[in-house]
mmCIF file of C-alpha atoms in Angstrom:
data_model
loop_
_atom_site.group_PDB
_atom_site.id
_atom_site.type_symbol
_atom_site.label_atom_id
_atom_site.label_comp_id
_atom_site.label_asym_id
_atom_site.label_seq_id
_atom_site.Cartn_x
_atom_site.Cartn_y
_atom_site.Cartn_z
ATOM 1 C CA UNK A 1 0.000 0.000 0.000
ATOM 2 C CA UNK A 2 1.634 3.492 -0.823
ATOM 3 C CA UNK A 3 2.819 5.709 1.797
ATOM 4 C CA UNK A 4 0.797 8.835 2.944
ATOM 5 C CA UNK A 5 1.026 11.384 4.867
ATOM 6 C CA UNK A 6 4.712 13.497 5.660
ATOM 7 C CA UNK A 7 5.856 11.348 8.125
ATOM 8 C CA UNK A 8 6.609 7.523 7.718
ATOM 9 C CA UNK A 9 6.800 5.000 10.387
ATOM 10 C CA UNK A 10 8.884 2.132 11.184
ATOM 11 C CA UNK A 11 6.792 0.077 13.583
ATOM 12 C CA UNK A 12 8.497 -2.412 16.182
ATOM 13 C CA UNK A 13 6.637 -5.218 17.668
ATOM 14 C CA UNK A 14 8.896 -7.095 20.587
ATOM 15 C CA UNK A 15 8.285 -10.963 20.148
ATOM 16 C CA UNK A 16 8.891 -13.474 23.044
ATOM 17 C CA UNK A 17 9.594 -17.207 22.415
ATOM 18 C CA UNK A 18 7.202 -19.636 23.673
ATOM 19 C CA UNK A 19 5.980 -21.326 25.550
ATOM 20 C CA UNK A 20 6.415 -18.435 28.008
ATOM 21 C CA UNK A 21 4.385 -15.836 26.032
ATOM 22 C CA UNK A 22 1.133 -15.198 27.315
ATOM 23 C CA UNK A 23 1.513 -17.417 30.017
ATOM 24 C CA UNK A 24 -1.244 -15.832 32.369
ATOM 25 C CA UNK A 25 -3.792 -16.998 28.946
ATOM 26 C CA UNK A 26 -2.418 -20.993 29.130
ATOM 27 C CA UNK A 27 -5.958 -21.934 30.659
ATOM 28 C CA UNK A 28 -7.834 -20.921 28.224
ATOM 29 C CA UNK A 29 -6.841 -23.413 25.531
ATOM 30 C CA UNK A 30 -6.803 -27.403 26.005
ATOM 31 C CA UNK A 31 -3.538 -27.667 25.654
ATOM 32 C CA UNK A 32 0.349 -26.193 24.516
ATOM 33 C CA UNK A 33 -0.568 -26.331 21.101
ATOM 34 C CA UNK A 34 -3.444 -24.526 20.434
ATOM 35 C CA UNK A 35 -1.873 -21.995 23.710
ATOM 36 C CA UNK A 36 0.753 -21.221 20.899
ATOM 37 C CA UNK A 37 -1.365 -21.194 17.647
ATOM 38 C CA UNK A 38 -3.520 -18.503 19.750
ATOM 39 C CA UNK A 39 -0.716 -16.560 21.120
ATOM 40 C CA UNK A 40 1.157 -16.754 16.931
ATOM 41 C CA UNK A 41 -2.757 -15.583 15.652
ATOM 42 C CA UNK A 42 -2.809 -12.527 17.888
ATOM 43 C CA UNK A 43 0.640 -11.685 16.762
ATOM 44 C CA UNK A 44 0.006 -12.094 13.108
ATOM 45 C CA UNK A 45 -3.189 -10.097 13.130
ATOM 46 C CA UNK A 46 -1.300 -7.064 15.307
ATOM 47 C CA UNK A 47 0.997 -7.305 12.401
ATOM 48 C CA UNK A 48 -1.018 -7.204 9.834
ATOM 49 C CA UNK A 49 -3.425 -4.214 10.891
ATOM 50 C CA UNK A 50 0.367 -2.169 11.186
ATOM 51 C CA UNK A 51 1.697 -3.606 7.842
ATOM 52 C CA UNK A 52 -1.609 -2.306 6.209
ATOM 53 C CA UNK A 53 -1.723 1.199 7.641
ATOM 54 C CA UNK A 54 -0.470 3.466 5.026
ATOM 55 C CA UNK A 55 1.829 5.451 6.915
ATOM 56 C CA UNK A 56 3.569 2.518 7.948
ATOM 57 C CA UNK A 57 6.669 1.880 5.810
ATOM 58 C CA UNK A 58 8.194 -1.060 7.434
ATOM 59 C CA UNK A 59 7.365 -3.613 10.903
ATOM 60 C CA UNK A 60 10.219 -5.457 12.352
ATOM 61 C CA UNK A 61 9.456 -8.351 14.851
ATOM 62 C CA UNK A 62 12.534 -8.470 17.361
ATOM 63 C CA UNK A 63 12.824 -11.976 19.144
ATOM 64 C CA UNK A 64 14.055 -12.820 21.883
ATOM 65 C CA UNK A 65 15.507 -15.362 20.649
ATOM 66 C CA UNK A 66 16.508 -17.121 17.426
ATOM 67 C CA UNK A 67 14.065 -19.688 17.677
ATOM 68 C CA UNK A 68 11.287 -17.457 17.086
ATOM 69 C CA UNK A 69 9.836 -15.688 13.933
ATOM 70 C CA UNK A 70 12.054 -12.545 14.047
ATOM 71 C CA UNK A 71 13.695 -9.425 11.654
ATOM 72 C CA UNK A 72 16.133 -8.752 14.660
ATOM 73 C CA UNK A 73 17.353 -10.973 17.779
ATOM 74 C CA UNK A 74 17.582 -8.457 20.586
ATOM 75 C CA UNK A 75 21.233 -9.289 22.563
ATOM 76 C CA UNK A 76 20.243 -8.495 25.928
ATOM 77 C CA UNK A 77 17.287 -9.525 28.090
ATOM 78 C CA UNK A 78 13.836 -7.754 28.832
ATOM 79 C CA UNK A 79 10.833 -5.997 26.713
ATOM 80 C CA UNK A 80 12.452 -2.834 27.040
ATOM 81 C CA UNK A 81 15.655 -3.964 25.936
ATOM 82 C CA UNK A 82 14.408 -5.341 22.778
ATOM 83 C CA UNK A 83 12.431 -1.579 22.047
ATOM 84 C CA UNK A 84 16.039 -0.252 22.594
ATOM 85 C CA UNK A 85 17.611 -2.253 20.154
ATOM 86 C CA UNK A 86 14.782 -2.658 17.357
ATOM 87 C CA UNK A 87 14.919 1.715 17.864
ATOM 88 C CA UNK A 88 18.868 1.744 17.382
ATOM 89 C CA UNK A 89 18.777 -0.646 14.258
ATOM 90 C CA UNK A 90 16.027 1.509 13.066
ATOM 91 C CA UNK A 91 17.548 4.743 13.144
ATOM 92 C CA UNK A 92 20.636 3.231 11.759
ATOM 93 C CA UNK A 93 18.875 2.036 8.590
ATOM 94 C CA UNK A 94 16.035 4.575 8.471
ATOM 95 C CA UNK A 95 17.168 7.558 9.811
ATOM 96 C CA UNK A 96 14.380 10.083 8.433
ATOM 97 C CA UNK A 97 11.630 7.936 9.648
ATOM 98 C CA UNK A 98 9.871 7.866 13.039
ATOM 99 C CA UNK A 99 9.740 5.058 15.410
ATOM 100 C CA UNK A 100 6.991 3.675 17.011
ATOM 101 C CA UNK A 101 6.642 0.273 19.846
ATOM 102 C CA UNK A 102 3.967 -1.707 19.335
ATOM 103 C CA UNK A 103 2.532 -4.375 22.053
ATOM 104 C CA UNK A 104 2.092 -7.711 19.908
ATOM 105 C CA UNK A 105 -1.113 -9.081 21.426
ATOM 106 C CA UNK A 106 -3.861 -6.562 19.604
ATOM 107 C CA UNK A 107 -6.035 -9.347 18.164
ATOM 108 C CA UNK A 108 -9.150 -6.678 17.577
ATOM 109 C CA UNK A 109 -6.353 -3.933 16.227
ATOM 110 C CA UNK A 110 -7.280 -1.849 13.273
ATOM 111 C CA UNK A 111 -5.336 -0.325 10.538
ATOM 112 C CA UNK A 112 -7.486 2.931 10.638
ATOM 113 C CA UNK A 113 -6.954 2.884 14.783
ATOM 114 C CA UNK A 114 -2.909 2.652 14.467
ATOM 115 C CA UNK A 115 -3.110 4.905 11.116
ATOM 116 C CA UNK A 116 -4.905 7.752 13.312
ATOM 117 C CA UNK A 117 -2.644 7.847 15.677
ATOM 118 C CA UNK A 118 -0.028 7.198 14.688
ATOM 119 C CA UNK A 119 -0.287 10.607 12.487
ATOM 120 C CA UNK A 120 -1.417 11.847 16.029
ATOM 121 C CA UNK A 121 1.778 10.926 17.439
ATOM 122 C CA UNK A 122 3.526 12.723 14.050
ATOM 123 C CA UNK A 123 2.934 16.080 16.276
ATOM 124 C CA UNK A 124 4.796 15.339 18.833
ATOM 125 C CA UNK A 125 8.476 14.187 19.662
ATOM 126 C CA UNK A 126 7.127 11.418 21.666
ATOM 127 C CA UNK A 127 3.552 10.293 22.486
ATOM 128 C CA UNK A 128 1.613 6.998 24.087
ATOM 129 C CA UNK A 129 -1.516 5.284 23.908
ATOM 130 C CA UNK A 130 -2.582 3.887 27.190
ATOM 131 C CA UNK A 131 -3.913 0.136 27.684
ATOM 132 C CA UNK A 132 -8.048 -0.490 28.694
ATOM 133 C CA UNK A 133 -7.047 0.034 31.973
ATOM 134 C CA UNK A 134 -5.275 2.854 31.638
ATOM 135 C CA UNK A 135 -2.110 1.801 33.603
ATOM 136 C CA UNK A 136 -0.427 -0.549 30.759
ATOM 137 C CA UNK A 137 1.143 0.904 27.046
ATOM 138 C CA UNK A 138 0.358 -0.426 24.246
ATOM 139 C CA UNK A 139 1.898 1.948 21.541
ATOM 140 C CA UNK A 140 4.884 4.335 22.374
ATOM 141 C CA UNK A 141 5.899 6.620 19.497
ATOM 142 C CA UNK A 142 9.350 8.923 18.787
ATOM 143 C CA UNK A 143 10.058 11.126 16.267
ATOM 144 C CA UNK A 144 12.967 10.852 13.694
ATOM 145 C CA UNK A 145 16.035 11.847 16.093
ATOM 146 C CA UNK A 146 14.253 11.319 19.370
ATOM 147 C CA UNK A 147 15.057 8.123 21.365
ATOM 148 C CA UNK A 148 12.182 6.468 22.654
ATOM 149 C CA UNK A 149 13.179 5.918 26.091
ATOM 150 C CA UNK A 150 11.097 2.965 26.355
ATOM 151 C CA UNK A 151 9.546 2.246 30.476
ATOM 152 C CA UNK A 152 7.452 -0.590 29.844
ATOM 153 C CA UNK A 153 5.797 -2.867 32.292
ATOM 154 C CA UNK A 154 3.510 -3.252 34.980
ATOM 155 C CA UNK A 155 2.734 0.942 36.005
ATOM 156 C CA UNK A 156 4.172 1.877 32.276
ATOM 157 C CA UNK A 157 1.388 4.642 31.755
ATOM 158 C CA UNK A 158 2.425 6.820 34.231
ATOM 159 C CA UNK A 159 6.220 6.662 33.673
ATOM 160 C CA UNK A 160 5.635 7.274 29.922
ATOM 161 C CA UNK A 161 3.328 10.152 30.724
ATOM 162 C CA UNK A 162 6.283 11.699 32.242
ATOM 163 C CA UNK A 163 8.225 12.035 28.832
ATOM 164 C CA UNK A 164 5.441 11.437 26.393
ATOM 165 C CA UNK A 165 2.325 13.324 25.314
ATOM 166 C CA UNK A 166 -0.975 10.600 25.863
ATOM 167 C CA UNK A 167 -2.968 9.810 22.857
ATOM 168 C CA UNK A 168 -6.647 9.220 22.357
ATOM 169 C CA UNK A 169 -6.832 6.280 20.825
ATOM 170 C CA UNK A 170 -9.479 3.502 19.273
ATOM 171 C CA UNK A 171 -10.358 0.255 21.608
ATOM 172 C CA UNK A 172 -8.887 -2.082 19.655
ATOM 173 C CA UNK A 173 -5.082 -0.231 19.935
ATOM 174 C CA UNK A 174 -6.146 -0.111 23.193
ATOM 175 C CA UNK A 175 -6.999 -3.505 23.653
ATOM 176 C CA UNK A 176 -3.908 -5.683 24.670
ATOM 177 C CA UNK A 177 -4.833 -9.291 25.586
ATOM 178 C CA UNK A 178 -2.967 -11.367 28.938
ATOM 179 C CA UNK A 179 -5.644 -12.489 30.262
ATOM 180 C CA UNK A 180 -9.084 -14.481 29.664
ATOM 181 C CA UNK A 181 -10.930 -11.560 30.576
ATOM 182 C CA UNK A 182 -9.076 -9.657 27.929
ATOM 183 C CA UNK A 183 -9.340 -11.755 25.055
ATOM 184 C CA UNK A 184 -13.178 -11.801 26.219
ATOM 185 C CA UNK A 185 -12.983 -8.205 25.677
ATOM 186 C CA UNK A 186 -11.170 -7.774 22.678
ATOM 187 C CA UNK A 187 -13.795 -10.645 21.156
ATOM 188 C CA UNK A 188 -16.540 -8.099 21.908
ATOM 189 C CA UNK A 189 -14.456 -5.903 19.787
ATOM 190 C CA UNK A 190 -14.261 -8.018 17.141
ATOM 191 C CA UNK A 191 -10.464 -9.729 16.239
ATOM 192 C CA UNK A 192 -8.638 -10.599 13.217
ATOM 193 C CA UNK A 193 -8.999 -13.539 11.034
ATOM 194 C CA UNK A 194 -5.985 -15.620 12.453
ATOM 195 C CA UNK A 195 -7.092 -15.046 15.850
ATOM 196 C CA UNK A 196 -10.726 -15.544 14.988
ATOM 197 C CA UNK A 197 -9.899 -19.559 12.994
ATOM 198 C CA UNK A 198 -7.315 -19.671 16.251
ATOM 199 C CA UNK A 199 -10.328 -19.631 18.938
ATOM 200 C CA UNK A 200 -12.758 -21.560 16.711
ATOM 201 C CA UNK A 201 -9.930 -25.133 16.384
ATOM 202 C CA UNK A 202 -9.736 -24.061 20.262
ATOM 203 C CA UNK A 203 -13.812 -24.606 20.801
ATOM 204 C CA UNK A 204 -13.709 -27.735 17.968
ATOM 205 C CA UNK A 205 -11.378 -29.150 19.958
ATOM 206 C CA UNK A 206 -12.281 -28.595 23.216
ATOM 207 C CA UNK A 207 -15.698 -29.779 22.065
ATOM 208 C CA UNK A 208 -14.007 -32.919 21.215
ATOM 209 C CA UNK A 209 -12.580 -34.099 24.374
ATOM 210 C CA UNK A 210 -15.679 -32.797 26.860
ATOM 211 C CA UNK A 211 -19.074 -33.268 24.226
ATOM 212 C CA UNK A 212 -20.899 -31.752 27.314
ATOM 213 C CA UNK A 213 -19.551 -28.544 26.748
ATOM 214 C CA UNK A 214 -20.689 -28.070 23.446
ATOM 215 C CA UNK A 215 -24.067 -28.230 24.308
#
């Protein structure tokens, strides 16, 4: 899709190996499997709403380790690490372009909802979009030749609101999943295909071992 817009993004989405991503969401599927097919859907429809938005020029996955589906393996440990390094290998290549972090589990993510503010973020040298409950991040956003300075985990609202500018922002960018209760909520929403077929082998399979639920 062509580029719009003045300024272009380079969009970073921090990957963790399983089976230790999502871990709090393991009881919600029968078994390791179909844990890790949901946890790959939810990443692959995150990554498709940003790879559609037109502003977007690029996404790079960084892993945390090889053994996962990565652009870059980050070298040292932690989420905020791997923002660090995807940022640094970004300005090296792309140095006109902003920079934006992007949480990977966005199931009921948009392209218009990352598109909007994204440009939102375009007025400002760095901006955030606060999680559903308003105490998480799920986007973080620099402008070309502004570090990112990247604070996330549990609390990460309020220590980004210290050097960052919040953003309104649609409930699906909003709308990270680590729990049952949030998937529940982003299915309200309304997901993305791969995590949509994801949930439905979960509930034919599930189905399969107890009949009685199915009824």
């Amino acid at each position: 899709m062509p580029l719009t817009g003045a300024v272009r993004w380079t969009v970073l989405v921090p990957v963790k190996a399983l089976p230790r991503a999502k871990s709090r969401l393991v009881g919600f599927s029968p078994d390791a499997e179909a844990h890790a097919r949901l946890v790959r859907a939810m990443r692959e429809d995150t990554m498709r709403a940003a790879r559609d938005a037109p502003n977007v020029a690029r996404v790079l996955r960084i892993g945390d380790r090889p053994s996962v589906e990565h652009d870059l393996v980050q070298q040292r440990p932690g989420l905020n690490a791997a923002v660090v390094e995807g940022a640094r290998h970004a300005r090296e290549r792309w140095p006109a372009d902003a920079v934006a972090a992007l949480v990977g589990d966005l199931p009921a993510l948009t392209l218009a909802e990352l598109s909007q503010a994204l440009d939102a973020a375009a007025r400002h040298r760095r901006a955030f979009v606060a999680d559903s409950s308003g105490t998480g991040t799920t986007l973080l956003t620099a402008a070309a030749g502004t570090d990112l300075e990247p604070a996330f985990g549990p609390g990460s609202a309020a220590r980004h609101a210290s050097r960052a500018v919040p953003l309104p922002a649609g409930e699906g960018l909003r709308q990270d999943v680590d729990t049952e209760a949030d998937l529940r909520a982003a299915l309200l929403l309304g997901v993305g295909p791969r995590t949509t077929a994801a949930i439905a082998a979960t509930q034919q399979a599930s189905s399969a071992v107890h009949p009685e639920r199915a009824s």
